[in-house]
């Protein structure tokens, strides 16, 4: 980026900031006067100032103050609509005022003991001391209130214009204070599309092991933000290239399989990133429209079983038999270790296990019963499976790509047609448990479950039956069972 371009970028950013500050002026001005009258400093800070320059400031506002938490609570009482102190141990008091949510944190420094997973909080005395402890220069800018004096001791605004991620002090000091900042560098690259400064990258490479002292929950939250960012590939590539991924998500760099000169196959790592890119493009097909954590994690991890299942075949081929099943287990294990909610773990593992199911449909041999099973096995994740399967086509052969797209279009049309006729998502046997017991004259027990599953299989194979037909099938099945149910 040239000097002229930098200047233009800053000028535009400054115009954005003025517009944003005019929008939030009632809140910031009132807080500024309130704290100033009480003899305390307060400033809009960090991400709020950065986002104002980027014209993306939302309703969540961050402030820093010389006031201690108890005093902050007192000053907010009677002004805010509600106040909460769940972050008080870390110097933060939260409040809501109209449509705005504010967090006000006492000047502080946050330092990790090398054997501890929890930060030690020490209060600072000046805003300059607070800003030098911030993670990156673009987050180390402040706007003092009520004077609206702009404070930028570490040239965050020029870095914003250059679209670069640097640390206020040395990156080694910053990452020693809080190792999670190494992951935040990746996250901001993914969120903002910025480049990471070479000295920051080098420090992460040297200090990657330091991430292991950070709790799984904090790593999970940062990874989720990265994956949900507009450009996750940038952040994930940074994690892999610096060695961070090896410590937190080793299955990802493991996809960089060596390609034997006699056994050439697709680069699984690059393929997975491409699938992620394509899944993001297809997110509007999902009920919520995206960004969607489950589909993005599934796209990223769907092939993690390949390294463990790779086999070189006679004649120069390469196989990955059962990598879907192995991958589902690996994805479940990793996401569980990172403390993702069970709903996310179960969904990503299920999509990983099902992602190959479609392959074979193109031969045109799928019966209606196969389509019913596909829908039933996907359950509530059917829309996600549609997106994942379509995204998994990364062939450079246009004819092959179009053929796969036509096949999946046809499958979705068949699903839609059968769904209208049979409510596929709610497939149940034509008789329920009570009817089974009444017809067979038995009480609750294992045989009821076996009969239920038999009728469900018939339902999947044949489609809906009348009650009389289902009764006849049940009695015919029952006649073949031994009294013990063997």
CSV table of C-alpha atoms in Angstrom, one decimal:
chain,number,residue,atom,x,y,z
A,1,UNK,CA,0.0,0.0,0.0
A,2,UNK,CA,1.5,3.4,-1.0
A,3,UNK,CA,1.8,6.4,1.2
A,4,UNK,CA,-0.9,8.1,-0.7
A,5,UNK,CA,-3.2,5.2,-0.3
A,6,UNK,CA,-2.5,5.1,3.4
A,7,UNK,CA,-3.4,8.8,3.7
A,8,UNK,CA,-6.6,8.3,1.8
A,9,UNK,CA,-7.5,5.3,4.0
A,10,UNK,CA,-6.9,7.2,7.2
A,11,UNK,CA,-9.0,10.2,5.9
A,12,UNK,CA,-11.9,7.9,5.1
A,13,UNK,CA,-11.5,6.1,8.4
A,14,UNK,CA,-11.6,9.5,10.2
A,15,UNK,CA,-14.8,10.4,8.4
A,16,UNK,CA,-16.3,7.1,9.5
A,17,UNK,CA,-15.3,7.7,13.1
A,18,UNK,CA,-17.0,11.1,13.1
A,19,UNK,CA,-20.2,9.6,11.9
A,20,UNK,CA,-20.1,6.8,14.5
A,21,UNK,CA,-19.3,9.2,17.3
A,22,UNK,CA,-22.2,11.4,16.5
A,23,UNK,CA,-24.4,8.4,16.7
A,24,UNK,CA,-23.3,7.4,20.1
A,25,UNK,CA,-22.6,10.9,21.5
A,26,UNK,CA,-25.5,10.9,24.0
A,27,UNK,CA,-24.1,7.9,25.8
A,28,UNK,CA,-20.4,8.8,25.7
A,29,UNK,CA,-21.0,12.4,26.6
A,30,UNK,CA,-23.2,11.6,29.5
A,31,UNK,CA,-20.7,9.1,30.9
A,32,UNK,CA,-17.9,11.4,30.4
A,33,UNK,CA,-19.5,14.2,32.3
A,34,UNK,CA,-20.6,11.8,35.1
A,35,UNK,CA,-17.1,10.4,35.7
A,36,UNK,CA,-15.3,13.7,35.2
A,37,UNK,CA,-17.5,15.4,37.7
A,38,UNK,CA,-16.6,12.7,40.2
A,39,UNK,CA,-12.9,13.3,39.6
A,40,UNK,CA,-12.3,10.2,37.4
A,41,UNK,CA,-10.9,9.8,33.9
A,42,UNK,CA,-12.9,7.7,31.4
A,43,UNK,CA,-12.3,7.0,27.7
A,44,UNK,CA,-13.9,5.0,24.9
A,45,UNK,CA,-11.3,2.4,24.1
A,46,UNK,CA,-10.1,-0.6,22.2
A,47,UNK,CA,-12.3,-2.3,19.8
A,48,UNK,CA,-14.9,0.4,20.0
A,49,UNK,CA,-12.5,3.0,18.8
A,50,UNK,CA,-11.1,0.7,16.1
A,51,UNK,CA,-14.6,-0.2,14.9
A,52,UNK,CA,-15.7,3.5,14.8
A,53,UNK,CA,-12.8,4.1,12.3
A,54,UNK,CA,-13.9,1.0,10.3
A,55,UNK,CA,-17.5,2.2,10.2
A,56,UNK,CA,-18.7,-1.0,12.0
A,57,UNK,CA,-19.3,0.1,15.5
A,58,UNK,CA,-22.3,-1.7,17.0
A,59,UNK,CA,-24.3,-1.3,20.2
A,60,UNK,CA,-21.6,-2.7,22.5
A,61,UNK,CA,-19.2,0.0,23.8
A,62,UNK,CA,-16.0,-0.5,25.8
A,63,UNK,CA,-14.6,2.1,28.2
A,64,UNK,CA,-11.6,2.3,30.4
A,65,UNK,CA,-11.4,4.4,33.6
A,66,UNK,CA,-9.3,5.4,36.5
A,67,UNK,CA,-12.2,4.6,38.9
A,68,UNK,CA,-12.1,1.4,40.8
A,69,UNK,CA,-15.0,-1.1,40.1
A,70,UNK,CA,-17.0,-0.2,43.3
A,71,UNK,CA,-16.9,3.5,42.3
A,72,UNK,CA,-17.9,2.7,38.7
A,73,UNK,CA,-20.9,0.8,40.0
A,74,UNK,CA,-21.9,3.8,42.1
A,75,UNK,CA,-21.6,6.2,39.2
A,76,UNK,CA,-23.6,3.9,36.9
A,77,UNK,CA,-26.4,3.5,39.4
A,78,UNK,CA,-29.2,5.9,38.7
A,79,UNK,CA,-27.9,6.5,35.1
A,80,UNK,CA,-28.0,3.0,33.5
A,81,UNK,CA,-31.2,1.0,33.0
A,82,UNK,CA,-29.4,-2.0,34.6
A,83,UNK,CA,-26.0,-2.7,36.0
A,84,UNK,CA,-24.1,-6.0,36.6
A,85,UNK,CA,-20.9,-6.9,38.2
A,86,UNK,CA,-20.1,-10.5,37.0
A,87,UNK,CA,-16.7,-9.2,35.7
A,88,UNK,CA,-15.8,-7.3,38.8
A,89,UNK,CA,-13.0,-9.6,39.8
A,90,UNK,CA,-11.3,-8.5,36.6
A,91,UNK,CA,-12.1,-4.9,37.1
A,92,UNK,CA,-15.1,-4.7,34.7
A,93,UNK,CA,-18.6,-3.5,35.4
A,94,UNK,CA,-21.3,-3.9,32.8
A,95,UNK,CA,-24.5,-1.8,32.2
A,96,UNK,CA,-27.3,-1.2,29.7
A,97,UNK,CA,-28.5,2.2,28.7
A,98,UNK,CA,-31.3,2.2,26.1
A,99,UNK,CA,-30.1,0.1,23.2
A,100,UNK,CA,-26.4,0.3,24.2
A,101,UNK,CA,-24.5,-2.2,26.3
A,102,UNK,CA,-21.4,-0.8,28.0
A,103,UNK,CA,-18.5,-2.4,29.8
A,104,UNK,CA,-16.3,-0.2,31.9
A,105,UNK,CA,-12.9,-1.5,33.1
A,106,UNK,CA,-10.5,0.0,35.5
A,107,UNK,CA,-7.0,0.8,34.1
A,108,UNK,CA,-5.2,-2.5,34.4
A,109,UNK,CA,-2.4,-4.8,33.4
A,110,UNK,CA,-3.0,-8.5,32.9
A,111,UNK,CA,-0.2,-10.9,33.4
A,112,UNK,CA,0.0,-14.7,33.3
A,113,UNK,CA,2.1,-16.7,35.7
A,114,UNK,CA,4.0,-19.2,33.6
A,115,UNK,CA,2.3,-22.1,35.5
A,116,UNK,CA,-1.2,-20.6,35.7
A,117,UNK,CA,-4.2,-20.7,33.4
A,118,UNK,CA,-5.8,-17.6,35.0
A,119,UNK,CA,-4.8,-14.0,34.6
A,120,UNK,CA,-3.6,-12.0,37.5
A,121,UNK,CA,-5.2,-8.5,37.5
A,122,UNK,CA,-3.3,-5.5,38.6
A,123,UNK,CA,-4.8,-2.0,38.4
A,124,UNK,CA,-3.0,0.7,36.6
A,125,UNK,CA,-3.0,4.5,37.2
A,126,UNK,CA,-2.9,6.1,33.8
A,127,UNK,CA,-4.5,5.5,30.4
A,128,UNK,CA,-1.1,5.3,28.8
A,129,UNK,CA,-0.1,2.4,31.1
A,130,UNK,CA,-3.4,0.7,30.2
A,131,UNK,CA,-3.0,1.1,26.5
A,132,UNK,CA,0.5,-0.3,26.4
A,133,UNK,CA,-0.9,-3.5,27.9
A,134,UNK,CA,-3.5,-3.9,25.1
A,135,UNK,CA,-3.1,-6.7,22.6
A,136,UNK,CA,-2.5,-4.8,19.3
A,137,UNK,CA,-2.0,-1.2,18.3
A,138,UNK,CA,-5.3,-1.0,16.4
A,139,UNK,CA,-6.9,-1.9,19.8
A,140,UNK,CA,-4.7,0.5,21.8
A,141,UNK,CA,-6.4,3.7,20.8
A,142,UNK,CA,-8.7,5.7,23.1
A,143,UNK,CA,-11.0,8.8,23.1
A,144,UNK,CA,-10.9,10.6,26.4
A,145,UNK,CA,-14.3,11.9,27.6
A,146,UNK,CA,-15.8,14.4,27.8
A,147,UNK,CA,-13.0,16.3,26.0
A,148,UNK,CA,-13.0,13.9,23.1
A,149,UNK,CA,-9.2,14.0,23.0
A,150,UNK,CA,-7.8,11.2,20.7
A,151,UNK,CA,-5.1,9.1,22.4
A,152,UNK,CA,-2.9,6.9,20.1
A,153,UNK,CA,0.6,6.5,21.6
A,154,UNK,CA,1.4,3.4,19.6
A,155,UNK,CA,0.3,4.6,16.1
A,156,UNK,CA,-2.7,2.3,15.9
A,157,UNK,CA,-4.4,4.7,13.4
A,158,UNK,CA,-1.6,4.5,10.9
A,159,UNK,CA,-1.6,0.7,11.3
A,160,UNK,CA,-5.3,0.7,10.7
A,161,UNK,CA,-4.6,2.5,7.4
A,162,UNK,CA,-1.8,0.0,6.6
A,163,UNK,CA,-4.1,-2.9,7.5
A,164,UNK,CA,-1.5,-4.5,9.7
A,165,UNK,CA,-1.5,-6.2,13.1
A,166,UNK,CA,1.3,-5.1,15.5
A,167,UNK,CA,1.7,-5.1,19.2
A,168,UNK,CA,2.1,-1.9,21.3
A,169,UNK,CA,5.2,-3.1,23.0
A,170,UNK,CA,7.3,-6.1,22.0
A,171,UNK,CA,5.3,-9.1,20.9
A,172,UNK,CA,7.2,-11.3,23.3
A,173,UNK,CA,6.1,-9.2,26.2
A,174,UNK,CA,2.6,-9.0,25.0
A,175,UNK,CA,2.3,-12.8,24.5
A,176,UNK,CA,3.9,-13.5,27.8
A,177,UNK,CA,1.3,-11.3,29.5
A,178,UNK,CA,-1.5,-13.3,27.8
A,179,UNK,CA,-0.6,-16.1,25.4
A,180,UNK,CA,-4.2,-16.1,24.0
A,181,UNK,CA,-3.2,-13.0,22.1
A,182,UNK,CA,-1.3,-15.2,19.7
A,183,UNK,CA,-4.7,-16.7,18.6
A,184,UNK,CA,-6.2,-13.2,18.6
A,185,UNK,CA,-3.7,-12.2,15.9
A,186,UNK,CA,-5.1,-15.0,13.8
A,187,UNK,CA,-8.6,-14.0,14.6
A,188,UNK,CA,-8.2,-10.3,13.7
A,189,UNK,CA,-6.5,-11.4,10.5
A,190,UNK,CA,-9.7,-13.4,9.7
A,191,UNK,CA,-12.1,-10.7,10.9
A,192,UNK,CA,-10.5,-7.6,9.4
A,193,UNK,CA,-8.5,-9.1,6.5
A,194,UNK,CA,-5.3,-7.5,7.9
A,195,UNK,CA,-1.8,-8.8,7.6
A,196,UNK,CA,0.2,-9.8,10.7
A,197,UNK,CA,3.5,-8.0,11.1
A,198,UNK,CA,6.6,-10.2,10.5
A,199,UNK,CA,7.9,-9.6,14.0
A,200,UNK,CA,4.6,-10.7,15.5
A,201,UNK,CA,4.5,-13.8,13.3
A,202,UNK,CA,8.1,-14.7,14.4
A,203,UNK,CA,7.2,-14.3,18.0
A,204,UNK,CA,4.2,-16.6,17.7
A,205,UNK,CA,6.4,-19.2,16.1
A,206,UNK,CA,8.9,-19.0,18.9
A,207,UNK,CA,6.3,-18.9,21.7
A,208,UNK,CA,3.6,-21.3,20.3
A,209,UNK,CA,4.1,-23.7,23.2
A,210,UNK,CA,2.9,-20.9,25.6
A,211,UNK,CA,-0.6,-21.4,24.4
A,212,UNK,CA,-0.9,-24.6,26.3
A,213,UNK,CA,-1.3,-22.8,29.6
A,214,UNK,CA,-4.5,-21.1,28.4
A,215,UNK,CA,-7.7,-22.8,29.4
A,216,UNK,CA,-9.6,-24.9,26.8
A,217,UNK,CA,-12.6,-22.7,27.2
A,218,UNK,CA,-10.7,-19.5,26.2
A,219,UNK,CA,-9.1,-21.3,23.3
A,220,UNK,CA,-12.4,-22.6,22.2
A,221,UNK,CA,-14.0,-19.1,22.3
A,222,UNK,CA,-11.2,-17.6,20.3
A,223,UNK,CA,-11.2,-20.4,17.7
A,224,UNK,CA,-15.0,-20.0,17.3
A,225,UNK,CA,-14.7,-16.3,16.7
A,226,UNK,CA,-12.0,-17.0,14.1
A,227,UNK,CA,-14.0,-19.7,12.3
A,228,UNK,CA,-17.1,-17.4,12.2
A,229,UNK,CA,-15.1,-14.5,10.9
A,230,UNK,CA,-15.6,-13.3,7.3
A,231,UNK,CA,-12.1,-14.7,6.2
A,232,UNK,CA,-11.4,-17.7,8.3
A,233,UNK,CA,-8.9,-19.2,5.9
A,234,UNK,CA,-6.5,-16.3,6.7
A,235,UNK,CA,-6.6,-17.0,10.4
A,236,UNK,CA,-6.4,-20.8,10.0
A,237,UNK,CA,-3.4,-20.5,7.7
A,238,UNK,CA,-1.7,-18.3,10.3
A,239,UNK,CA,-2.4,-20.9,13.0
A,240,UNK,CA,-0.9,-23.7,10.9
A,241,UNK,CA,2.1,-21.7,9.6
A,242,UNK,CA,3.1,-20.6,13.1
A,243,UNK,CA,2.7,-23.9,14.8
A,244,UNK,CA,-0.3,-22.8,17.0
A,245,UNK,CA,-2.6,-25.3,15.3
A,246,UNK,CA,-0.3,-28.1,16.2
A,247,UNK,CA,-1.0,-27.3,19.9
A,248,UNK,CA,-4.7,-26.6,19.7
A,249,UNK,CA,-6.1,-28.3,16.6
A,250,UNK,CA,-3.4,-30.8,15.4
A,251,UNK,CA,-5.8,-32.6,13.1
A,252,UNK,CA,-5.7,-29.5,10.8
A,253,UNK,CA,-1.9,-29.5,10.0
A,254,UNK,CA,-2.0,-33.3,9.9
A,255,UNK,CA,-4.0,-32.9,6.7
A,256,UNK,CA,-0.8,-31.6,4.9
A,257,UNK,CA,-0.1,-35.1,3.7
A,258,UNK,CA,3.1,-35.7,1.7
A,259,UNK,CA,2.3,-36.5,-1.9
A,260,UNK,CA,4.4,-39.4,-3.1
A,261,UNK,CA,5.6,-38.8,-6.7
A,262,UNK,CA,4.2,-42.1,-7.7
A,263,UNK,CA,0.9,-41.8,-5.7
A,264,UNK,CA,-0.4,-38.4,-6.5
A,265,UNK,CA,-3.7,-37.3,-4.8
A,266,UNK,CA,-5.5,-34.1,-3.8
A,267,UNK,CA,-3.9,-31.9,-1.2
A,268,UNK,CA,-6.3,-32.6,1.7
A,269,UNK,CA,-5.3,-29.5,3.7
A,270,UNK,CA,-6.0,-27.1,0.8
A,271,UNK,CA,-9.1,-29.1,-0.2
A,272,UNK,CA,-10.5,-28.7,3.4
A,273,UNK,CA,-9.9,-24.9,3.3
A,274,UNK,CA,-11.6,-24.7,-0.1
A,275,UNK,CA,-14.5,-26.7,1.2
A,276,UNK,CA,-14.8,-24.2,4.1
A,277,UNK,CA,-14.7,-21.3,1.6
A,278,UNK,CA,-17.5,-22.9,-0.5
A,279,UNK,CA,-19.6,-23.8,2.5
A,280,UNK,CA,-19.5,-20.1,3.6
A,281,UNK,CA,-20.8,-19.2,0.1
A,282,UNK,CA,-23.6,-21.6,0.5
A,283,UNK,CA,-24.6,-20.6,4.1
A,284,UNK,CA,-27.6,-18.6,2.8
A,285,UNK,CA,-29.2,-22.0,2.0
A,286,UNK,CA,-29.3,-22.7,5.8
A,287,UNK,CA,-32.4,-21.8,7.8
A,288,UNK,CA,-30.5,-19.1,9.7
A,289,UNK,CA,-28.5,-17.9,6.7
A,290,UNK,CA,-25.2,-18.0,8.5
A,291,UNK,CA,-22.5,-17.5,9.7
A,292,UNK,CA,-22.9,-21.0,11.1
A,293,UNK,CA,-20.4,-22.6,13.4
A,294,UNK,CA,-21.5,-26.2,12.8
A,295,UNK,CA,-21.2,-26.1,9.0
A,296,UNK,CA,-17.9,-24.3,9.2
A,297,UNK,CA,-16.4,-26.7,11.7
A,298,UNK,CA,-17.8,-29.7,9.7
A,299,UNK,CA,-16.4,-28.3,6.4
A,300,UNK,CA,-13.0,-27.8,8.1
A,301,UNK,CA,-12.9,-31.2,9.8
A,302,UNK,CA,-14.8,-33.5,7.4
A,303,UNK,CA,-11.6,-35.2,6.1
A,304,UNK,CA,-9.6,-35.4,9.4
A,305,UNK,CA,-9.8,-39.2,9.2
A,306,UNK,CA,-7.7,-39.3,6.0
A,307,UNK,CA,-4.2,-39.3,7.5
A,308,UNK,CA,-5.0,-42.3,9.6
A,309,UNK,CA,-6.7,-44.2,6.8
A,310,UNK,CA,-4.4,-43.5,3.9
A,311,UNK,CA,-3.3,-46.5,2.0
A,312,UNK,CA,-1.2,-46.8,-1.2
A,313,UNK,CA,-2.8,-49.3,-3.5
A,314,UNK,CA,-1.2,-51.5,-6.2
A,315,UNK,CA,-1.0,-49.6,-9.4
A,316,UNK,CA,-0.4,-46.2,-7.9
A,317,UNK,CA,-3.8,-45.4,-6.3
A,318,UNK,CA,-4.4,-44.0,-2.9
A,319,UNK,CA,-7.4,-45.0,-0.7
A,320,UNK,CA,-8.9,-43.6,2.5
A,321,UNK,CA,-11.4,-46.3,3.3
A,322,UNK,CA,-13.7,-45.5,6.3
A,323,UNK,CA,-12.1,-42.1,6.8
A,324,UNK,CA,-15.7,-40.8,7.4
A,325,UNK,CA,-16.1,-43.0,10.4
A,326,UNK,CA,-12.6,-42.5,11.7
A,327,UNK,CA,-12.9,-38.7,11.1
A,328,UNK,CA,-16.2,-38.5,13.0
A,329,UNK,CA,-14.4,-40.1,16.1
A,330,UNK,CA,-11.4,-37.7,15.8
A,331,UNK,CA,-13.7,-34.7,15.4
A,332,UNK,CA,-15.7,-35.7,18.4
A,333,UNK,CA,-12.6,-36.2,20.5
A,334,UNK,CA,-11.0,-32.9,19.6
A,335,UNK,CA,-14.1,-30.7,20.0
A,336,UNK,CA,-14.8,-32.4,23.3
A,337,UNK,CA,-11.3,-31.7,24.5
A,338,UNK,CA,-11.8,-28.0,23.5
A,339,UNK,CA,-15.0,-28.0,25.6
A,340,UNK,CA,-17.4,-27.3,22.7
A,341,UNK,CA,-21.1,-27.8,23.7
A,342,UNK,CA,-22.3,-31.4,23.2
A,343,UNK,CA,-24.8,-30.1,20.6
A,344,UNK,CA,-22.0,-28.8,18.5
A,345,UNK,CA,-19.8,-31.9,19.0
A,346,UNK,CA,-22.6,-34.2,18.1
A,347,UNK,CA,-23.6,-32.3,15.0
A,348,UNK,CA,-20.1,-31.9,13.6
A,349,UNK,CA,-19.3,-35.6,14.2
A,350,UNK,CA,-22.6,-36.6,12.6
A,351,UNK,CA,-22.0,-34.5,9.5
A,352,UNK,CA,-18.4,-35.8,9.2
A,353,UNK,CA,-19.7,-39.4,9.3
A,354,UNK,CA,-22.4,-38.7,6.7
A,355,UNK,CA,-20.4,-36.5,4.3
A,356,UNK,CA,-19.7,-39.4,1.9
A,357,UNK,CA,-23.2,-40.9,1.9
A,358,UNK,CA,-24.2,-39.0,-1.2
A,359,UNK,CA,-21.4,-40.5,-3.3
A,360,UNK,CA,-23.0,-43.4,-5.1
A,361,UNK,CA,-26.2,-41.6,-5.8
A,362,UNK,CA,-24.9,-40.5,-9.1
A,363,UNK,CA,-25.1,-44.0,-10.5
A,364,UNK,CA,-28.9,-43.6,-10.4
A,365,UNK,CA,-29.5,-46.7,-8.3
A,366,UNK,CA,-30.9,-45.1,-5.2
A,367,UNK,CA,-34.4,-46.3,-4.4
A,368,UNK,CA,-37.0,-44.2,-2.6
A,369,UNK,CA,-36.1,-46.2,0.5
A,370,UNK,CA,-32.5,-45.1,0.2
A,371,UNK,CA,-33.6,-41.5,0.0
A,372,UNK,CA,-35.8,-41.9,3.0
A,373,UNK,CA,-32.8,-43.3,5.0
A,374,UNK,CA,-30.6,-40.4,3.9
A,375,UNK,CA,-33.2,-38.0,5.2
A,376,UNK,CA,-33.8,-39.9,8.4
A,377,UNK,CA,-30.1,-40.3,9.2
A,378,UNK,CA,-29.5,-36.6,8.6
A,379,UNK,CA,-32.4,-35.6,10.8
A,380,UNK,CA,-32.3,-31.9,11.8
A,381,UNK,CA,-29.0,-31.6,10.0
A,382,UNK,CA,-30.3,-32.3,6.5
A,383,UNK,CA,-29.8,-28.7,5.3
A,384,UNK,CA,-26.3,-28.7,6.7
A,385,UNK,CA,-25.6,-32.0,5.0
A,386,UNK,CA,-26.8,-30.5,1.7
A,387,UNK,CA,-24.4,-27.6,2.1
A,388,UNK,CA,-21.5,-29.8,3.2
A,389,UNK,CA,-21.9,-32.3,0.4
A,390,UNK,CA,-22.2,-29.6,-2.3
A,391,UNK,CA,-19.1,-27.8,-0.8
A,392,UNK,CA,-17.1,-31.0,-0.9
A,393,UNK,CA,-16.9,-30.9,-4.7
A,394,UNK,CA,-13.6,-29.2,-5.4
A,395,UNK,CA,-12.8,-30.8,-8.7
A,396,UNK,CA,-11.3,-28.6,-11.4
A,397,UNK,CA,-13.0,-30.6,-14.1
A,398,UNK,CA,-16.0,-28.5,-15.1
A,399,UNK,CA,-17.9,-31.4,-16.6
A,400,UNK,CA,-17.5,-33.5,-13.5
A,401,UNK,CA,-18.5,-30.6,-11.3
A,402,UNK,CA,-21.7,-30.0,-13.3
A,403,UNK,CA,-22.5,-33.7,-13.2
A,404,UNK,CA,-22.2,-33.8,-9.4
A,405,UNK,CA,-24.3,-30.6,-9.1
A,406,UNK,CA,-27.0,-32.1,-11.3
A,407,UNK,CA,-27.0,-35.3,-9.3
A,408,UNK,CA,-27.4,-33.4,-6.0
A,409,UNK,CA,-30.1,-31.2,-7.5
A,410,UNK,CA,-32.0,-34.3,-8.5
A,411,UNK,CA,-31.6,-35.8,-5.0
A,412,UNK,CA,-32.9,-32.6,-3.3
A,413,UNK,CA,-35.8,-32.6,-5.7
A,414,UNK,CA,-36.6,-36.3,-4.8
A,415,UNK,CA,-36.3,-35.4,-1.1
A,416,UNK,CA,-38.7,-32.5,-1.5
A,417,UNK,CA,-41.2,-34.6,-3.5
A,418,UNK,CA,-41.1,-37.5,-1.0
A,419,UNK,CA,-41.3,-35.0,1.9
A,420,UNK,CA,-44.4,-33.5,0.5
A,421,UNK,CA,-46.0,-36.9,0.1
A,422,UNK,CA,-44.7,-38.6,3.3
A,423,UNK,CA,-43.3,-36.0,5.7
A,424,UNK,CA,-39.9,-37.6,5.6
A,425,UNK,CA,-38.5,-35.7,8.5
A,426,UNK,CA,-41.1,-37.2,10.8
A,427,UNK,CA,-41.0,-40.8,9.5
A,428,UNK,CA,-42.4,-43.2,12.1
A,429,UNK,CA,-43.7,-46.8,11.9
A,430,UNK,CA,-47.3,-47.0,10.8
A,431,UNK,CA,-48.2,-48.4,14.3
A,432,UNK,CA,-47.0,-46.9,17.6
A,433,UNK,CA,-45.9,-48.8,20.7
A,434,UNK,CA,-49.3,-48.9,22.3
A,435,UNK,CA,-50.9,-50.3,19.1
A,436,UNK,CA,-48.1,-53.0,18.9
A,437,UNK,CA,-48.8,-54.1,22.4
A,438,UNK,CA,-52.6,-54.2,21.9
A,439,UNK,CA,-52.3,-56.3,18.7
A,440,UNK,CA,-49.7,-58.7,20.0
A,441,UNK,CA,-51.2,-58.9,23.5
A,442,UNK,CA,-47.9,-58.2,25.2
A,443,UNK,CA,-46.7,-55.7,27.8
A,444,UNK,CA,-43.7,-53.3,27.7
A,445,UNK,CA,-40.4,-54.9,27.0
A,446,UNK,CA,-37.7,-55.7,24.4
A,447,UNK,CA,-40.1,-57.3,22.0
A,448,UNK,CA,-42.0,-54.1,21.6
A,449,UNK,CA,-38.8,-52.3,20.5
A,450,UNK,CA,-37.9,-55.1,18.1
A,451,UNK,CA,-41.4,-55.0,16.6
A,452,UNK,CA,-41.2,-51.2,16.3
A,453,UNK,CA,-37.9,-51.4,14.5
A,454,UNK,CA,-39.2,-54.0,12.1
A,455,UNK,CA,-42.2,-51.8,11.2
A,456,UNK,CA,-39.8,-48.8,10.8
A,457,UNK,CA,-37.7,-50.8,8.3
A,458,UNK,CA,-40.8,-51.7,6.4
A,459,UNK,CA,-41.9,-48.0,6.4
A,460,UNK,CA,-38.5,-47.0,5.0
A,461,UNK,CA,-38.6,-49.6,2.3
A,462,UNK,CA,-42.2,-49.4,1.2
A,463,UNK,CA,-43.4,-46.0,2.2
A,464,UNK,CA,-46.7,-45.5,4.1
A,465,UNK,CA,-49.0,-48.5,4.8
A,466,UNK,CA,-52.6,-48.5,6.0
A,467,UNK,CA,-53.3,-49.6,9.5
A,468,UNK,CA,-54.7,-53.0,8.3
A,469,UNK,CA,-51.6,-53.6,6.1
A,470,UNK,CA,-49.3,-52.7,9.0
A,471,UNK,CA,-51.3,-55.0,11.4
A,472,UNK,CA,-50.9,-57.9,8.9
A,473,UNK,CA,-47.2,-57.4,8.6
A,474,UNK,CA,-46.8,-57.2,12.3
A,475,UNK,CA,-48.6,-60.4,12.9
A,476,UNK,CA,-46.7,-62.2,10.1
A,477,UNK,CA,-43.4,-61.0,11.8
A,478,UNK,CA,-44.7,-62.1,15.2
A,479,UNK,CA,-45.5,-65.6,13.9
A,480,UNK,CA,-41.9,-66.1,13.1
A,481,UNK,CA,-40.6,-65.1,16.5
A,482,UNK,CA,-39.9,-67.7,19.2
A,483,UNK,CA,-41.6,-67.3,22.5
A,484,UNK,CA,-38.4,-66.1,24.1
A,485,UNK,CA,-37.9,-63.6,21.3
A,486,UNK,CA,-34.7,-65.3,19.9
